[in-house]
Amino acid sequence: SGFEVNKTAPLEQMEKGMAIQSGNDAAIALAEHVAGSEDAFASLMNAYAARIGMKNSHFVNATGLSAPGHYSTAHD
């Protein structure tokens, strides 16, 4: 059914939606809540990845779905 615009849910419910139901809408909603937009969240992920030494990963979305420029390696 998806996560409706302008609705709220407890964090635990959102996490379960992402992990159990592949809730991409929940991942995007959380990214927007944390960083203001999914693009801004991807920038935060890239900054954190660089900080912890991930040299062969680049994120462009919060869902992990394939997209141009979105990649990671098993080593990272």
mmCIF file of N, CA and C in Angstrom:
data_model
loop_
_atom_site.group_PDB
_atom_site.id
_atom_site.type_symbol
_atom_site.label_atom_id
_atom_site.label_comp_id
_atom_site.label_asym_id
_atom_site.label_seq_id
_atom_site.Cartn_x
_atom_site.Cartn_y
_atom_site.Cartn_z
ATOM 1 N N SER A 1 0.820 -1.198 0.000
ATOM 2 C CA SER A 1 0.000 0.000 0.000
ATOM 3 C C SER A 1 0.861 1.257 0.000
ATOM 4 N N GLY A 2 2.054 1.213 0.594
ATOM 5 C CA GLY A 2 2.939 2.377 0.564
ATOM 6 C C GLY A 2 2.728 3.294 1.742
ATOM 7 N N PHE A 3 3.646 4.205 1.888
ATOM 8 C CA PHE A 3 3.596 5.179 2.969
ATOM 9 C C PHE A 3 3.003 6.463 2.424
ATOM 10 N N GLU A 4 1.904 6.891 2.997
ATOM 11 C CA GLU A 4 1.189 8.059 2.488
ATOM 12 C C GLU A 4 1.918 9.358 2.813
ATOM 13 N N VAL A 5 1.819 10.315 1.903
ATOM 14 C CA VAL A 5 2.417 11.629 2.090
ATOM 15 C C VAL A 5 1.783 12.307 3.296
ATOM 16 N N ASN A 6 2.593 12.995 4.082
ATOM 17 C CA ASN A 6 2.163 13.751 5.268
ATOM 18 C C ASN A 6 1.622 12.879 6.398
ATOM 19 N N LYS A 7 1.946 11.603 6.386
ATOM 20 C CA LYS A 7 1.576 10.718 7.489
ATOM 21 C C LYS A 7 2.794 10.524 8.380
ATOM 22 N N THR A 8 2.564 10.114 9.603
ATOM 23 C CA THR A 8 3.664 9.819 10.519
ATOM 24 C C THR A 8 3.548 8.372 10.983
ATOM 25 N N ALA A 9 4.666 7.847 11.440
ATOM 26 C CA ALA A 9 4.700 6.489 11.978
ATOM 27 C C ALA A 9 5.882 6.402 12.928
ATOM 28 N N PRO A 10 5.799 5.532 13.921
ATOM 29 C CA PRO A 10 6.932 5.345 14.830
ATOM 30 C C PRO A 10 8.153 4.822 14.057
ATOM 31 N N LEU A 11 9.336 5.216 14.501
ATOM 32 C CA LEU A 11 10.571 4.797 13.850
ATOM 33 C C LEU A 11 10.648 3.277 13.747
ATOM 34 N N GLU A 12 10.277 2.568 14.800
ATOM 35 C CA GLU A 12 10.339 1.109 14.784
ATOM 36 C C GLU A 12 9.496 0.529 13.649
ATOM 37 N N GLN A 13 8.323 1.094 13.413
ATOM 38 C CA GLN A 13 7.459 0.631 12.329
ATOM 39 C C GLN A 13 8.104 0.924 10.969
ATOM 40 N N MET A 14 8.737 2.077 10.830
ATOM 41 C CA MET A 14 9.404 2.429 9.581
ATOM 42 C C MET A 14 10.579 1.476 9.324
ATOM 43 N N GLU A 15 11.357 1.176 10.372
ATOM 44 C CA GLU A 15 12.486 0.262 10.216
ATOM 45 C C GLU A 15 12.017 -1.118 9.789
ATOM 46 N N LYS A 16 10.945 -1.605 10.401
ATOM 47 C CA LYS A 16 10.410 -2.912 10.017
ATOM 48 C C LYS A 16 9.920 -2.889 8.579
ATOM 49 N N GLY A 17 9.306 -1.799 8.174
ATOM 50 C CA GLY A 17 8.840 -1.677 6.797
ATOM 51 C C GLY A 17 9.985 -1.738 5.805
ATOM 52 N N MET A 18 11.105 -1.125 6.148
ATOM 53 C CA MET A 18 12.270 -1.156 5.257
ATOM 54 C C MET A 18 12.880 -2.548 5.205
ATOM 55 N N ALA A 19 13.028 -3.181 6.357
ATOM 56 C CA ALA A 19 13.751 -4.451 6.431
ATOM 57 C C ALA A 19 12.908 -5.643 5.991
ATOM 58 N N ILE A 20 11.670 -5.678 6.392
ATOM 59 C CA ILE A 20 10.842 -6.853 6.157
ATOM 60 C C ILE A 20 10.102 -6.769 4.830
ATOM 61 N N GLN A 21 9.616 -5.605 4.479
ATOM 62 C CA GLN A 21 8.771 -5.471 3.298
ATOM 63 C C GLN A 21 9.479 -4.749 2.155
ATOM 64 N N SER A 22 10.795 -4.585 2.242
ATOM 65 C CA SER A 22 11.527 -3.805 1.238
ATOM 66 C C SER A 22 10.831 -2.473 1.016
ATOM 67 N N GLY A 23 10.528 -1.803 2.102
ATOM 68 C CA GLY A 23 9.758 -0.567 2.055
ATOM 69 C C GLY A 23 10.582 0.613 1.567
ATOM 70 N N ASN A 24 10.716 0.710 0.257
ATOM 71 C CA ASN A 24 11.475 1.819 -0.304
ATOM 72 C C ASN A 24 10.866 3.164 0.052
ATOM 73 N N ASP A 25 9.537 3.219 0.149
ATOM 74 C CA ASP A 25 8.884 4.465 0.529
ATOM 75 C C ASP A 25 9.265 4.860 1.953
ATOM 76 N N ALA A 26 9.426 3.875 2.836
ATOM 77 C CA ALA A 26 9.846 4.170 4.211
ATOM 78 C C ALA A 26 11.281 4.674 4.227
ATOM 79 N N ALA A 27 12.148 4.084 3.405
ATOM 80 C CA ALA A 27 13.543 4.539 3.332
ATOM 81 C C ALA A 27 13.606 5.986 2.857
ATOM 82 N N ILE A 28 12.816 6.320 1.873
ATOM 83 C CA ILE A 28 12.808 7.684 1.346
ATOM 84 C C ILE A 28 12.244 8.650 2.384
ATOM 85 N N ALA A 29 11.166 8.251 3.057
ATOM 86 C CA ALA A 29 10.564 9.117 4.087
ATOM 87 C C ALA A 29 11.562 9.389 5.211
ATOM 88 N N LEU A 30 12.296 8.363 5.642
ATOM 89 C CA LEU A 30 13.289 8.561 6.693
ATOM 90 C C LEU A 30 14.439 9.433 6.204
ATOM 91 N N ALA A 31 14.868 9.236 4.969
ATOM 92 C CA ALA A 31 15.940 10.058 4.407
ATOM 93 C C ALA A 31 15.519 11.523 4.367
ATOM 94 N N GLU A 32 14.284 11.775 3.944
ATOM 95 C CA GLU A 32 13.783 13.151 3.897
ATOM 96 C C GLU A 32 13.685 13.751 5.289
ATOM 97 N N HIS A 33 13.305 12.944 6.264
ATOM 98 C CA HIS A 33 13.200 13.437 7.635
ATOM 99 C C HIS A 33 14.580 13.792 8.190
ATOM 100 N N VAL A 34 15.556 12.942 7.928
ATOM 101 C CA VAL A 34 16.902 13.146 8.462
ATOM 102 C C VAL A 34 17.612 14.307 7.775
ATOM 103 N N ALA A 35 17.522 14.373 6.437
ATOM 104 C CA ALA A 35 18.367 15.312 5.702
ATOM 105 C C ALA A 35 17.605 16.345 4.874
ATOM 106 N N GLY A 36 16.295 16.246 4.841
ATOM 107 C CA GLY A 36 15.511 17.222 4.073
ATOM 108 C C GLY A 36 15.143 16.752 2.684
ATOM 109 N N SER A 37 15.972 15.880 2.091
ATOM 110 C CA SER A 37 15.676 15.308 0.779
ATOM 111 C C SER A 37 16.476 14.022 0.624
ATOM 112 N N GLU A 38 16.076 13.208 -0.327
ATOM 113 C CA GLU A 38 16.813 11.973 -0.567
ATOM 114 C C GLU A 38 18.209 12.269 -1.109
ATOM 115 N N ASP A 39 18.327 13.283 -1.973
ATOM 116 C CA ASP A 39 19.645 13.677 -2.490
ATOM 117 C C ASP A 39 20.581 14.118 -1.364
ATOM 118 N N ALA A 40 20.044 14.926 -0.441
ATOM 119 C CA ALA A 40 20.860 15.386 0.685
ATOM 120 C C ALA A 40 21.268 14.206 1.566
ATOM 121 N N PHE A 41 20.380 13.237 1.723
ATOM 122 C CA PHE A 41 20.710 12.045 2.510
ATOM 123 C C PHE A 41 21.814 11.243 1.839
ATOM 124 N N ALA A 42 21.746 11.104 0.507
ATOM 125 C CA ALA A 42 22.805 10.400 -0.221
ATOM 126 C C ALA A 42 24.138 11.108 -0.022
ATOM 127 N N SER A 43 24.129 12.430 -0.003
ATOM 128 C CA SER A 43 25.357 13.184 0.257
ATOM 129 C C SER A 43 25.896 12.886 1.649
ATOM 130 N N LEU A 44 24.999 12.797 2.630
ATOM 131 C CA LEU A 44 25.427 12.427 3.989
ATOM 132 C C LEU A 44 26.020 11.025 4.006
ATOM 133 N N MET A 45 25.395 10.095 3.299
ATOM 134 C CA MET A 45 25.920 8.726 3.250
ATOM 135 C C MET A 45 27.300 8.708 2.611
ATOM 136 N N ASN A 46 27.491 9.471 1.539
ATOM 137 C CA ASN A 46 28.790 9.525 0.879
ATOM 138 C C ASN A 46 29.852 10.124 1.791
ATOM 139 N N ALA A 47 29.497 11.168 2.519
ATOM 140 C CA ALA A 47 30.446 11.785 3.447
ATOM 141 C C ALA A 47 30.829 10.805 4.557
ATOM 142 N N TYR A 48 29.851 10.092 5.092
ATOM 143 C CA TYR A 48 30.136 9.122 6.145
ATOM 144 C C TYR A 48 30.967 7.963 5.597
ATOM 145 N N ALA A 49 30.620 7.493 4.401
ATOM 146 C CA ALA A 49 31.372 6.400 3.786
ATOM 147 C C ALA A 49 32.841 6.791 3.625
ATOM 148 N N ALA A 50 33.099 8.012 3.180
ATOM 149 C CA ALA A 50 34.481 8.483 3.028
ATOM 150 C C ALA A 50 35.172 8.536 4.389
ATOM 151 N N ARG A 51 34.434 8.994 5.401
ATOM 152 C CA ARG A 51 35.009 9.118 6.744
ATOM 153 C C ARG A 51 35.429 7.779 7.324
ATOM 154 N N ILE A 52 34.703 6.716 6.986
ATOM 155 C CA ILE A 52 35.049 5.403 7.538
ATOM 156 C C ILE A 52 35.909 4.577 6.568
ATOM 157 N N GLY A 53 36.365 5.211 5.483
ATOM 158 C CA GLY A 53 37.317 4.552 4.590
ATOM 159 C C GLY A 53 36.732 3.769 3.434
ATOM 160 N N MET A 54 35.466 3.960 3.148
ATOM 161 C CA MET A 54 34.864 3.280 1.994
ATOM 162 C C MET A 54 35.275 4.029 0.730
ATOM 163 N N LYS A 55 36.164 3.421 -0.059
ATOM 164 C CA LYS A 55 36.720 4.101 -1.232
ATOM 165 C C LYS A 55 36.055 3.693 -2.533
ATOM 166 N N ASN A 56 35.307 2.602 -2.515
ATOM 167 C CA ASN A 56 34.707 2.104 -3.748
ATOM 168 C C ASN A 56 33.187 2.005 -3.654
ATOM 169 N N SER A 57 32.593 3.018 -3.050
ATOM 170 C CA SER A 57 31.141 3.102 -2.940
ATOM 171 C C SER A 57 30.719 4.537 -3.214
ATOM 172 N N HIS A 58 29.564 4.677 -3.837
ATOM 173 C CA HIS A 58 28.974 5.998 -4.060
ATOM 174 C C HIS A 58 27.468 5.813 -4.068
ATOM 175 N N PHE A 59 26.779 6.608 -3.270
ATOM 176 C CA PHE A 59 25.340 6.470 -3.103
ATOM 177 C C PHE A 59 24.608 7.631 -3.759
ATOM 178 N N VAL A 60 23.493 7.331 -4.408
ATOM 179 C CA VAL A 60 22.669 8.387 -5.008
ATOM 180 C C VAL A 60 21.220 8.310 -4.540
ATOM 181 N N ASN A 61 20.880 7.266 -3.774
ATOM 182 C CA ASN A 61 19.522 7.173 -3.246
ATOM 183 C C ASN A 61 19.539 6.470 -1.890
ATOM 184 N N ALA A 62 18.417 6.511 -1.220
ATOM 185 C CA ALA A 62 18.314 5.906 0.111
ATOM 186 C C ALA A 62 17.834 4.465 0.063
ATOM 187 N N THR A 63 17.357 4.022 -1.089
ATOM 188 C CA THR A 63 16.752 2.701 -1.186
ATOM 189 C C THR A 63 17.746 1.601 -1.497
ATOM 190 N N GLY A 64 18.860 1.952 -2.102
ATOM 191 C CA GLY A 64 19.805 0.941 -2.546
ATOM 192 C C GLY A 64 19.461 0.369 -3.901
ATOM 193 N N LEU A 65 18.381 0.869 -4.511
ATOM 194 C CA LEU A 65 18.010 0.394 -5.840
ATOM 195 C C LEU A 65 19.012 0.891 -6.874
ATOM 196 N N SER A 66 19.195 0.121 -7.935
ATOM 197 C CA SER A 66 20.130 0.481 -8.991
ATOM 198 C C SER A 66 19.795 1.848 -9.571
ATOM 199 N N ALA A 67 20.849 2.632 -9.771
ATOM 200 C CA ALA A 67 20.720 3.952 -10.379
ATOM 201 C C ALA A 67 22.086 4.323 -10.930
ATOM 202 N N PRO A 68 22.121 5.126 -11.978
ATOM 203 C CA PRO A 68 23.430 5.557 -12.494
ATOM 204 C C PRO A 68 24.262 6.227 -11.394
ATOM 205 N N GLY A 69 25.499 5.770 -11.235
ATOM 206 C CA GLY A 69 26.380 6.346 -10.243
ATOM 207 C C GLY A 69 26.236 5.778 -8.846
ATOM 208 N N HIS A 70 25.317 4.822 -8.653
ATOM 209 C CA HIS A 70 25.077 4.203 -7.339
ATOM 210 C C HIS A 70 25.765 2.844 -7.331
ATOM 211 N N TYR A 71 26.796 2.693 -6.488
ATOM 212 C CA TYR A 71 27.528 1.421 -6.460
ATOM 213 C C TYR A 71 28.211 1.238 -5.115
ATOM 214 N N SER A 72 28.552 -0.021 -4.849
ATOM 215 C CA SER A 72 29.338 -0.363 -3.671
ATOM 216 C C SER A 72 30.068 -1.658 -3.975
ATOM 217 N N THR A 73 31.082 -1.940 -3.199
ATOM 218 C CA THR A 73 31.840 -3.176 -3.386
ATOM 219 C C THR A 73 31.711 -4.045 -2.144
ATOM 220 N N ALA A 74 31.971 -5.324 -2.309
ATOM 221 C CA ALA A 74 31.937 -6.248 -1.176
ATOM 222 C C ALA A 74 32.973 -5.847 -0.123
ATOM 223 N N HIS A 75 34.122 -5.362 -0.552
ATOM 224 C CA HIS A 75 35.162 -4.941 0.387
ATOM 225 C C HIS A 75 34.680 -3.788 1.260
ATOM 226 N N ASP A 76 34.046 -2.806 0.626
ATOM 227 C CA ASP A 76 33.523 -1.660 1.399
ATOM 228 C C ASP A 76 32.442 -2.149 2.351
#
